[in-house]
Coordinates of C-alpha atoms and ligand atoms in Angstrom, one line a residue:
M21 CA -120.2 139.7 126.1
Q22 CA -119.9 140.8 129.6
I23 CA -120.5 138.3 132.4
V24 CA -121.4 139.9 135.6
T25 CA -122.0 138.4 139.1
E26 CA -122.3 141.7 141.3
L27 CA -125.6 143.5 141.4
A28 CA -123.7 146.9 141.7
T29 CA -121.9 146.3 138.4
L30 CA -125.0 145.1 136.5
S31 CA -126.9 148.3 137.7
A32 CA -123.9 150.5 136.5
I33 CA -123.9 149.1 133.1
V34 CA -127.7 148.9 132.3
Q35 CA -128.2 152.3 133.7
G36 CA -125.3 153.6 131.3
W37 CA -127.1 152.2 128.4
Q38 CA -130.3 153.5 129.5
R39 CA -128.7 157.0 129.9
D40 CA -127.5 156.8 126.3
G41 CA -131.1 156.0 125.3
E42 CA -130.4 152.2 124.6
D43 CA -133.4 150.0 125.4
V44 CA -133.0 146.6 127.1
A45 CA -134.5 143.4 126.7
L46 CA -134.2 140.4 129.3
V47 CA -134.3 136.9 128.7
P48 CA -134.5 135.0 132.1
T49 CA -133.2 131.4 132.0
M50 CA -132.2 128.7 134.3
G51 CA -129.4 127.7 131.8
A52 CA -128.7 124.2 130.0
L53 CA -129.6 126.3 126.9
H54 CA -130.9 124.9 123.7
R55 CA -132.5 126.2 120.6
G56 CA -135.7 127.3 122.3
H57 CA -133.7 129.7 124.3
L58 CA -131.6 130.8 121.5
T59 CA -134.7 131.8 119.7
L60 CA -135.8 134.0 122.6
V61 CA -132.4 135.7 122.3
A62 CA -132.8 136.3 118.9
E63 CA -136.3 137.8 119.2
A64 CA -135.0 139.9 122.1
K65 CA -132.2 141.3 119.6
H66 CA -135.0 142.4 117.1
R67 CA -136.9 144.0 120.1
A68 CA -134.2 146.0 121.8
R69 CA -130.7 147.6 121.4
R70 CA -129.2 145.8 124.2
V71 CA -130.0 142.0 125.3
V72 CA -129.4 140.7 128.9
V73 CA -129.7 137.2 129.5
S74 CA -129.8 135.7 133.1
I75 CA -129.0 132.2 134.3
F76 CA -130.0 131.3 137.7
V77 CA -131.1 127.8 138.8
N78 CA -133.9 129.0 141.2
P79 CA -134.2 126.6 144.2
T80 CA -137.7 128.2 145.1
Q81 CA -139.4 126.8 142.1
F82 CA -138.2 123.2 142.9
G83 CA -140.6 121.1 144.9
P84 CA -139.2 118.6 147.8
N85 CA -139.6 115.8 145.2
E86 CA -138.0 117.7 142.4
D87 CA -134.2 117.1 142.4
L88 CA -132.7 120.6 142.3
A89 CA -129.2 119.1 142.6
A90 CA -129.5 117.1 139.5
Y91 CA -130.5 120.3 137.5
P92 CA -128.1 120.4 134.6
R93 CA -125.4 123.2 135.1
Q94 CA -123.2 124.0 132.1
E95 CA -122.3 127.7 132.5
E96 CA -119.2 127.8 130.1
E97 CA -121.2 126.0 127.3
D98 CA -124.1 128.3 127.8
A99 CA -121.9 131.3 127.9
A100 CA -120.2 130.3 124.7
K101 CA -123.7 129.9 122.9
L102 CA -124.7 133.4 124.0
R103 CA -121.7 135.1 123.1
A104 CA -122.1 133.5 119.7
A105 CA -125.7 134.8 119.7
G106 CA -124.5 138.5 120.3
V107 CA -125.9 138.9 123.9
D108 CA -124.4 141.9 125.4
L109 CA -124.5 140.9 129.2
L110 CA -124.9 137.5 131.0
W111 CA -126.4 138.1 134.4
L112 CA -125.1 135.1 136.8
P113 CA -126.4 136.2 140.2
K114 CA -125.1 134.2 143.2
V115 CA -127.7 132.4 145.4
E116 CA -126.9 134.9 148.2
T117 CA -127.7 137.9 146.1
M118 CA -131.2 136.3 145.2
Y119 CA -131.9 135.0 148.6
P120 CA -129.8 136.6 151.1
A121 CA -130.0 135.4 154.9
G122 CA -133.3 136.4 156.3
F123 CA -135.2 136.4 153.1
A124 CA -138.8 136.2 153.9
T125 CA -140.6 137.5 150.9
S126 CA -142.7 135.6 148.3
I127 CA -145.1 136.5 145.5
S128 CA -148.2 134.5 144.9
V129 CA -150.3 135.0 142.0
S130 CA -153.7 133.2 142.5
G131 CA -156.3 132.4 139.8
V132 CA -153.9 131.6 137.0
T133 CA -151.9 129.2 139.1
A134 CA -155.0 127.4 140.5
D135 CA -155.2 124.5 137.9
F136 CA -152.9 122.4 135.5
C137 CA -149.2 122.6 136.6
G138 CA -150.1 124.9 139.4
A139 CA -152.2 122.3 141.1
A140 CA -149.6 119.6 140.4
R141 CA -146.6 121.5 141.9
P142 CA -147.6 123.3 144.9
G143 CA -145.5 126.5 145.4
H144 CA -143.8 126.3 142.0
F145 CA -145.2 129.3 140.6
D146 CA -144.6 131.4 143.8
G147 CA -140.9 130.6 143.1
V148 CA -141.1 131.5 139.7
A149 CA -143.0 134.8 140.3
T150 CA -140.6 135.9 143.0
V151 CA -137.6 135.3 141.1
V152 CA -138.8 136.8 137.9
A153 CA -140.0 139.9 140.0
K154 CA -136.4 140.2 141.4
L155 CA -134.9 139.9 138.1
F156 CA -137.1 142.7 136.8
N157 CA -135.8 144.8 139.7
Q158 CA -132.4 143.9 139.3
V159 CA -132.1 144.3 135.5
R160 CA -134.8 147.0 135.0
P161 CA -135.4 145.9 131.5
D162 CA -137.9 147.6 129.0
R163 CA -138.9 144.3 127.7
A164 CA -138.7 140.6 128.9
L165 CA -139.2 137.5 126.8
F166 CA -140.6 134.0 127.7
G167 CA -141.5 131.1 125.7
E168 CA -145.2 130.3 125.2
K169 CA -144.1 126.5 125.7
D170 CA -144.5 127.4 129.4
Y171 CA -147.6 128.9 128.8
Q172 CA -149.0 128.9 132.3
Q173 CA -145.6 130.4 133.4
L174 CA -146.2 133.1 130.8
A175 CA -149.7 133.7 132.2
V176 CA -148.6 134.2 135.7
I177 CA -145.8 136.5 134.9
R178 CA -148.1 138.7 132.8
R179 CA -150.7 138.7 135.6
M180 CA -148.0 139.7 138.2
A181 CA -146.4 142.4 135.8
T182 CA -149.9 144.0 135.5
D183 CA -151.0 143.5 139.1
L184 CA -147.8 145.2 140.4
N185 CA -147.4 147.8 137.7
L186 CA -144.0 146.5 136.8
P187 CA -142.7 148.7 134.1
V188 CA -141.8 146.1 131.7
E189 CA -143.4 144.8 128.8
V190 CA -143.9 141.0 128.8
I191 CA -143.5 139.2 125.5
G192 CA -144.5 135.6 124.7
V193 CA -142.5 133.9 121.9
P194 CA -143.9 131.0 120.0
T195 CA -142.9 127.4 120.9
V196 CA -140.0 126.2 118.9
R197 CA -140.7 122.8 117.4
E198 CA -138.8 119.8 116.1
A199 CA -139.6 119.0 112.2
D200 CA -142.4 116.7 113.3
G201 CA -144.0 119.0 115.7
L202 CA -142.8 117.9 119.0
A203 CA -142.0 121.1 121.1
L204 CA -138.5 121.6 122.0
S205 CA -137.7 120.7 125.8
S206 CA -134.8 119.6 127.8
R207 CA -137.1 116.8 128.9
N208 CA -137.3 115.4 125.4
A209 CA -133.6 114.0 126.3
Y210 CA -135.2 111.5 128.7
L211 CA -137.1 109.8 125.8
A212 CA -136.0 106.3 124.5
A213 CA -136.2 106.1 120.7
D214 CA -139.8 104.5 120.6
E215 CA -140.9 107.0 123.3
R216 CA -139.5 109.8 121.1
A217 CA -141.4 108.5 118.0
N218 CA -144.6 108.3 119.9
A219 CA -144.2 111.8 121.8
V220 CA -145.3 113.5 118.4
A221 CA -148.8 112.5 119.3
L222 CA -148.8 115.3 121.8
S223 CA -148.6 118.1 119.4
R224 CA -150.7 116.2 116.7
S225 CA -153.5 115.7 119.2
L226 CA -153.5 119.5 120.0
Q227 CA -153.7 120.3 116.5
T228 CA -156.6 117.8 115.8
A229 CA -158.6 119.0 118.7
K230 CA -158.0 122.8 117.9
A231 CA -159.5 121.9 114.5
A232 CA -162.4 120.1 115.9
I233 CA -163.3 122.6 118.5
E234 CA -162.9 125.5 115.9
A235 CA -165.2 123.6 113.7
G236 CA -167.9 123.6 116.4
E237 CA -167.6 120.1 117.9
P238 CA -168.5 119.8 121.5
V239 CA -165.6 120.7 123.6
T240 CA -166.1 117.8 126.0
D241 CA -166.2 115.2 123.2
V242 CA -162.9 116.6 121.7
L243 CA -161.2 116.7 125.0
A244 CA -162.2 112.9 125.8
R245 CA -161.2 111.7 122.2
A246 CA -157.9 113.5 122.6
I247 CA -156.9 111.8 126.1
S248 CA -157.9 108.4 124.9
G249 CA -156.0 108.9 121.6
L250 CA -152.7 109.9 123.5
V251 CA -153.0 106.8 125.7
Q252 CA -153.4 104.6 122.5
S253 CA -150.4 106.3 121.0
G254 CA -148.2 105.2 123.9
F255 CA -148.6 107.9 126.7
A256 CA -148.7 106.3 130.3
S257 CA -151.2 108.8 131.4
V258 CA -152.5 112.2 130.8
D259 CA -152.4 114.7 133.6
Y260 CA -154.5 117.2 131.8
F261 CA -155.9 118.0 128.3
A262 CA -158.2 120.9 128.6
L263 CA -159.5 124.1 127.1
A264 CA -158.9 127.3 129.0
D265 CA -159.4 131.0 128.9
A266 CA -156.3 132.3 127.1
V267 CA -155.7 134.9 129.7
S268 CA -157.2 133.6 133.1
L269 CA -156.7 129.9 132.3
E270 CA -160.2 129.3 133.8
R271 CA -161.5 126.0 132.1
L272 CA -164.1 126.5 129.3
D273 CA -166.5 123.8 128.1
R274 CA -167.5 126.1 125.2
L275 CA -165.4 128.2 122.9
D276 CA -166.9 131.7 123.6
R277 CA -163.7 133.6 123.7
P278 CA -160.0 133.3 123.0
G279 CA -158.7 130.0 124.3
R280 CA -155.8 127.8 124.7
L281 CA -155.6 124.0 124.7
L282 CA -153.2 123.0 127.4
A283 CA -151.9 119.4 128.0
A284 CA -149.5 117.5 130.1
A285 CA -148.9 113.7 129.6
R286 CA -146.3 111.2 130.7
I287 CA -144.5 109.0 128.4
G288 CA -141.5 106.9 129.7
R289 CA -139.6 109.0 132.4
A290 CA -140.7 112.2 130.8
R291 CA -143.6 114.5 131.6
L292 CA -144.3 116.5 128.4
I293 CA -146.4 119.8 128.1
D294 CA -147.8 121.6 125.1
N295 CA -150.3 124.0 124.3
I296 CA -152.1 125.7 121.4
A297 CA -154.1 128.7 120.6
V298 CA -157.8 128.2 119.8
D299 CA -159.6 130.9 118.0
P300 CA -163.5 131.4 118.4
K301 CA -163.7 133.3 115.2
A302 CA -161.7 130.8 113.0
Ligands
PAF1 O1 -138.7 129.2 132.5 C1 -137.6 129.2 133.2 O2 -136.4 128.9 132.8 C2 -137.7 129.7 134.5 O3 -139.0 129.3 135.2 C3 -137.5 131.3 134.8 C4 -138.6 131.9 134.3 C5 -136.2 131.5 134.4 C6 -137.6 131.5 136.3 O4 -136.7 130.8 137.2

């Protein structure tokens, strides 16, 4: 695995592959890699001859109250995992490469960012869209893979790629879960043992709500029941538990098209998010 920190080197290597007819998949990350990231890498290896992983802790997607400095950085450990996973190139851009002096451009995707985590974290998705657009332009991948766990992020990136005619196929990869159903997340590390045991209620409540909505129960009743059930199961509060259009993320009170149940709830020090597809034809 080549570890590259200079843009000119990255371009020369990727262009060389592409000249030889080898297609390229990119997995953008902020490091602190876990099994979920390695699943994206494994899927990328199925989808393209060459796999590039980027690690960049992107300052512009952190809000003023979110601790950028405390974000875990473990480059050597991450590089070892990626080498073992058969990654071809690790792109480690410097902050000055991503945001040189005078940098003044931001990509803002409206609509899909208006609600849910976009409403709770103003500016967050502008930071994500801007850095992902830069990574696409730097690496020029044929494909890029993102986890469905961050479903709103995936919707933002799909919208941006379509709107800006970016020549990259955006692929969503299903969420990786613990044996009991809890979605894998670096935030699970914040959970005490009793909180961890209760946290499974989030994925279970999504499954129960999906089954009830697909069976034709009124959406508002199902959502209200899910929210009170989460609080009874030990969650301190529920930021949102909603049914949305699977593409636009507009809230739905009837399942008349492909939907997505999206949830964010707080337990102990952690704010957990999860989501599940809801099929109108089920
Ligand atoms: O999901 C992440 O790790 C980040 O938001 C991403 C897509 C790498 C952009 O910084």
